[in-house]
């Protein structure tokens, strides 16, 4: 555990300036070695660096200590009397010459980029800016006021922690079920979590929370940004705050409001509890920009430490920032020290905090060199060759607003990518749009048109229907238009092209027919997601119908709009939870649903099978004309389990499945196909009757009436009698019991 608060208070008063030593230029940051603390800060263009020591609350500056040495562009010093708990910041001297990219201002206290913990809250004031706010000369007018009273401070930590028997779950990619969730929103209204820890890491580690995720079948929890971030002033003025967290200011420190205790080890305890349940922890990380904005933004950290090194500036106008992120600035990962900082941060979270992977916000920026996107660029290469980072899950959001910003499918081997083509295609198909069959076929089979190169596998496609950015699943079938009025931007923000449909009424309704259609459409999309090749990711709450009242850009809503209201889960919601649990169990039970190779639809002479066969409603293989029929909205596919690349190891490995999808609004008669070595078909899933477990066989050639807007999954009973899973009920085959999740878990 970290040191006690008494030790922290004592440590801040024990620094003796005369005892400062040279120390070492490595590691960067403030490092406690059991005897004292080494401080090291990179700045290639500074002329002097002062270390400022504060009291335990970060309110009173006790002393300034000039770092005595400068080695390889690193300023460093060692304080033998400093201890864990010491609160500090930096003042960095150098030229204030914005026209050439330099913005040094020692009147501004700066956060250490390597700080492991932050103290206090940012208080917006003119003193935070390096220039005189309101001056006609704008950012060229130097401001000499002290910002220390308004900026957050850094705290030295003791990283010691007893992990016990913790081992990373190391879930194989092909068995990964992602679940995007928010630390604060997931437990803030959870009635079974003690009120004092709701909305914190401690709340997330509550046994009720973890048991729910485990029972649902989640393998990997993907947490929205937890790195320390800033609430923008314009949001606070509207009584809003940054909820999503995509405004990072410290890449090594957890967000203070997510800590119930004064110790960062609280996060380690959470990871330890997740791992004990076999669940991975993946962090959504933002290394593309910082909260310091453009030339008119505040000076909080890197801008004042070495602006010309940390940020990408316009080559011929270094006063201005390259803004590929849409947030004002872009971190300069072409600089070796900045690249080192990002790599060091990732290794810190992967080793010291033991997280299992990362999802990179606007990852295209990280792969962009001055000449453009490069899948062999410095950052991507550093991850591939790093002995730590190459062994964790790496997920790219493969787009940004810069030149060549859309790069889905173009990241190198070892990376997975969010696949927005999957999202848009599945939404459009179930909405009933024309001409979607060819594209949907590619998405269902792992998007081989995008990822089947350089030995990449189907898991490289991270499939999702919804994510934090956009409608929830319930809102996707309840609203034709976005309703973002609560954001205070006159509903101008957020996407307008959502491929959504309300089925007759905008928003809530009491019409039972509309409600039934909406619920079935939610089941259709969840079933599509979990029965597709690739890596599925579910948005937290979609499994029981969470709504944001039509808001598709809820980034600033740290309130009941985003917090999951566990008490309000309806009976339909509870049934949906059990349906999702059943889908995940089926996915786990049948390896053909998470193959290690792409389905290509070609005949294998050696095995005498075709891995996938596409069928029209007459039970025959689809023709070119049928593929090109824009009005076609119903088709089937046979997944032959005998085409697996490995030998049979356990029950279900060679199972053959038939998936039928009908987005037409009315019934379609579908002829069940005959398959060699098979006897009949048995129904596993019918989204029109979600709780049915059907044991009756369906003969080859039988006409099955497929309800309008529904999905069905059948399993083949073979004449060899090797595959008769439903004779004893589905529970005999699946990993989890058929009983619903107890209501006290909700």
mmCIF file of C-alpha atoms in Angstrom, residues 7-159:
data_model
loop_
_atom_site.group_PDB
_atom_site.id
_atom_site.type_symbol
_atom_site.label_atom_id
_atom_site.label_comp_id
_atom_site.label_asym_id
_atom_site.label_seq_id
_atom_site.Cartn_x
_atom_site.Cartn_y
_atom_site.Cartn_z
ATOM 1 C CA UNK A 7 3.903 10.332 6.343
ATOM 2 C CA UNK A 8 2.692 12.446 3.405
ATOM 3 C CA UNK A 9 2.239 15.483 5.629
ATOM 4 C CA UNK A 10 5.686 15.064 7.188
ATOM 5 C CA UNK A 11 7.419 14.505 3.847
ATOM 6 C CA UNK A 12 6.417 17.892 2.466
ATOM 7 C CA UNK A 13 8.300 19.763 5.211
ATOM 8 C CA UNK A 14 11.551 17.787 5.266
ATOM 9 C CA UNK A 15 13.270 19.062 2.106
ATOM 10 C CA UNK A 16 16.626 20.677 2.745
ATOM 11 C CA UNK A 17 17.818 22.622 -0.276
ATOM 12 C CA UNK A 18 21.495 22.237 0.599
ATOM 13 C CA UNK A 19 21.203 18.461 0.354
ATOM 14 C CA UNK A 20 20.121 18.325 -3.268
ATOM 15 C CA UNK A 21 22.321 16.057 -5.368
ATOM 16 C CA UNK A 22 22.843 15.554 -9.061
ATOM 17 C CA UNK A 23 20.719 12.454 -9.344
ATOM 18 C CA UNK A 24 20.125 10.649 -12.636
ATOM 19 C CA UNK A 25 18.509 11.535 -15.960
ATOM 20 C CA UNK A 26 16.630 8.245 -15.935
ATOM 21 C CA UNK A 27 13.933 7.269 -15.235
ATOM 22 C CA UNK A 28 11.961 10.374 -16.090
ATOM 23 C CA UNK A 29 9.491 11.602 -13.505
ATOM 24 C CA UNK A 30 9.681 11.467 -9.703
ATOM 25 C CA UNK A 31 11.035 8.110 -8.538
ATOM 26 C CA UNK A 32 11.131 6.945 -4.909
ATOM 27 C CA UNK A 33 14.019 4.498 -4.360
ATOM 28 C CA UNK A 34 13.560 3.823 -0.631
ATOM 29 C CA UNK A 35 16.083 6.488 0.402
ATOM 30 C CA UNK A 36 15.005 9.588 -1.472
ATOM 31 C CA UNK A 37 13.367 10.825 -4.656
ATOM 32 C CA UNK A 38 14.980 11.372 -8.056
ATOM 33 C CA UNK A 39 13.413 14.058 -10.234
ATOM 34 C CA UNK A 40 14.009 14.077 -14.008
ATOM 35 C CA UNK A 41 12.317 16.256 -16.637
ATOM 36 C CA UNK A 42 12.945 16.373 -20.389
ATOM 37 C CA UNK A 43 13.221 19.814 -21.997
ATOM 38 C CA UNK A 44 15.496 20.385 -24.974
ATOM 39 C CA UNK A 45 15.050 24.161 -25.091
ATOM 40 C CA UNK A 46 14.765 25.278 -21.446
ATOM 41 C CA UNK A 47 17.480 27.362 -19.786
ATOM 42 C CA UNK A 48 16.630 26.437 -16.161
ATOM 43 C CA UNK A 49 14.181 24.200 -14.300
ATOM 44 C CA UNK A 50 12.930 24.795 -10.766
ATOM 45 C CA UNK A 51 11.306 22.095 -8.661
ATOM 46 C CA UNK A 52 8.600 23.575 -6.421
ATOM 47 C CA UNK A 53 7.670 21.773 -3.205
ATOM 48 C CA UNK A 54 4.195 22.298 -1.692
ATOM 49 C CA UNK A 55 2.369 21.377 1.476
ATOM 50 C CA UNK A 56 0.304 18.203 1.530
ATOM 51 C CA UNK A 57 -2.822 19.909 0.141
ATOM 52 C CA UNK A 58 -0.895 21.620 -2.649
ATOM 53 C CA UNK A 59 -1.966 25.062 -1.465
ATOM 54 C CA UNK A 60 1.255 26.597 -0.132
ATOM 55 C CA UNK A 61 4.601 26.590 -1.928
ATOM 56 C CA UNK A 62 7.252 25.735 0.645
ATOM 57 C CA UNK A 63 10.424 25.861 -1.399
ATOM 58 C CA UNK A 64 11.918 26.110 -4.878
ATOM 59 C CA UNK A 65 14.875 23.928 -5.750
ATOM 60 C CA UNK A 66 16.814 24.405 -8.966
ATOM 61 C CA UNK A 67 17.583 21.095 -10.644
ATOM 62 C CA UNK A 68 21.388 21.049 -10.731
ATOM 63 C CA UNK A 69 22.169 18.865 -13.758
ATOM 64 C CA UNK A 70 21.337 18.712 -17.456
ATOM 65 C CA UNK A 71 22.167 15.466 -19.260
ATOM 66 C CA UNK A 72 21.004 14.460 -22.735
ATOM 67 C CA UNK A 73 18.339 17.200 -22.662
ATOM 68 C CA UNK A 74 17.058 15.971 -19.289
ATOM 69 C CA UNK A 75 17.102 18.200 -16.196
ATOM 70 C CA UNK A 76 17.543 16.179 -13.015
ATOM 71 C CA UNK A 77 18.260 16.231 -9.286
ATOM 72 C CA UNK A 78 17.977 13.966 -6.251
ATOM 73 C CA UNK A 79 16.406 14.944 -2.905
ATOM 74 C CA UNK A 80 17.433 12.486 -0.183
ATOM 75 C CA UNK A 81 14.884 13.931 2.251
ATOM 76 C CA UNK A 82 11.886 13.684 -0.052
ATOM 77 C CA UNK A 83 9.407 10.890 0.532
ATOM 78 C CA UNK A 84 6.260 9.404 -1.004
ATOM 79 C CA UNK A 85 3.558 11.981 -0.498
ATOM 80 C CA UNK A 86 5.743 14.935 -1.474
ATOM 81 C CA UNK A 87 3.687 17.400 -3.519
ATOM 82 C CA UNK A 88 5.497 19.206 -6.318
ATOM 83 C CA UNK A 89 5.355 21.009 -9.651
ATOM 84 C CA UNK A 90 7.841 22.653 -12.035
ATOM 85 C CA UNK A 91 8.676 26.142 -13.221
ATOM 86 C CA UNK A 92 10.595 26.081 -16.474
ATOM 87 C CA UNK A 93 12.664 29.008 -17.749
ATOM 88 C CA UNK A 94 13.435 29.826 -21.368
ATOM 89 C CA UNK A 95 12.465 32.174 -24.190
ATOM 90 C CA UNK A 96 8.884 33.283 -24.741
ATOM 91 C CA UNK A 97 8.948 33.465 -28.533
ATOM 92 C CA UNK A 98 5.680 32.042 -29.913
ATOM 93 C CA UNK A 99 6.634 32.854 -33.510
ATOM 94 C CA UNK A 100 9.425 30.267 -33.331
ATOM 95 C CA UNK A 101 7.460 27.808 -31.175
ATOM 96 C CA UNK A 102 8.813 28.652 -27.694
ATOM 97 C CA UNK A 103 6.368 29.552 -24.900
ATOM 98 C CA UNK A 104 8.387 29.312 -21.688
ATOM 99 C CA UNK A 105 6.919 31.193 -18.725
ATOM 100 C CA UNK A 106 8.311 30.395 -15.247
ATOM 101 C CA UNK A 107 5.380 32.197 -13.639
ATOM 102 C CA UNK A 108 3.238 29.221 -14.569
ATOM 103 C CA UNK A 109 3.432 26.113 -12.399
ATOM 104 C CA UNK A 110 3.551 22.991 -14.574
ATOM 105 C CA UNK A 111 2.428 19.406 -14.134
ATOM 106 C CA UNK A 112 5.139 16.778 -14.560
ATOM 107 C CA UNK A 113 4.229 14.748 -17.710
ATOM 108 C CA UNK A 114 5.340 11.654 -15.762
ATOM 109 C CA UNK A 115 3.333 12.476 -12.608
ATOM 110 C CA UNK A 116 1.814 9.324 -11.091
ATOM 111 C CA UNK A 117 -0.829 11.174 -9.064
ATOM 112 C CA UNK A 118 -2.424 14.631 -9.174
ATOM 113 C CA UNK A 119 -3.535 16.731 -6.211
ATOM 114 C CA UNK A 120 -6.477 19.135 -6.150
ATOM 115 C CA UNK A 121 -8.702 20.371 -8.962
ATOM 116 C CA UNK A 122 -8.003 22.736 -11.821
ATOM 117 C CA UNK A 123 -9.557 26.162 -11.205
ATOM 118 C CA UNK A 124 -10.083 28.173 -14.361
ATOM 119 C CA UNK A 125 -8.609 31.672 -14.134
ATOM 120 C CA UNK A 126 -6.733 34.115 -16.416
ATOM 121 C CA UNK A 127 -3.550 33.246 -14.513
ATOM 122 C CA UNK A 128 -3.504 29.807 -16.154
ATOM 123 C CA UNK A 129 -2.689 31.350 -19.524
ATOM 124 C CA UNK A 130 0.876 32.316 -20.498
ATOM 125 C CA UNK A 131 -0.352 35.484 -22.196
ATOM 126 C CA UNK A 132 -2.544 38.349 -21.008
ATOM 127 C CA UNK A 133 -6.096 37.254 -21.648
ATOM 128 C CA UNK A 134 -7.985 39.889 -23.636
ATOM 129 C CA UNK A 135 -4.869 41.643 -24.915
ATOM 130 C CA UNK A 136 -5.079 42.886 -28.527
ATOM 131 C CA UNK A 137 -1.761 41.089 -29.118
ATOM 132 C CA UNK A 138 -3.417 37.840 -28.097
ATOM 133 C CA UNK A 139 -0.909 35.083 -27.238
ATOM 134 C CA UNK A 140 2.104 37.341 -27.909
ATOM 135 C CA UNK A 141 1.553 39.426 -24.765
ATOM 136 C CA UNK A 142 3.543 37.747 -21.937
ATOM 137 C CA UNK A 143 1.695 37.294 -18.607
ATOM 138 C CA UNK A 144 3.722 37.419 -15.379
ATOM 139 C CA UNK A 145 1.057 36.334 -12.883
ATOM 140 C CA UNK A 146 1.578 33.163 -10.804
ATOM 141 C CA UNK A 147 -0.714 30.237 -11.698
ATOM 142 C CA UNK A 148 0.157 27.984 -8.752
ATOM 143 C CA UNK A 149 -3.101 28.635 -6.896
ATOM 144 C CA UNK A 150 -5.160 27.384 -9.832
ATOM 145 C CA UNK A 151 -3.323 24.412 -11.343
ATOM 146 C CA UNK A 152 -3.178 20.842 -10.064
ATOM 147 C CA UNK A 153 -0.008 19.609 -8.392
ATOM 148 C CA UNK A 154 1.849 16.282 -8.569
ATOM 149 C CA UNK A 155 2.411 13.808 -5.755
ATOM 150 C CA UNK A 156 5.291 11.352 -5.352
ATOM 151 C CA UNK A 157 3.936 7.828 -4.824
ATOM 152 C CA UNK A 158 5.216 4.584 -3.416
ATOM 153 C CA UNK A 159 4.256 1.950 -6.015
#
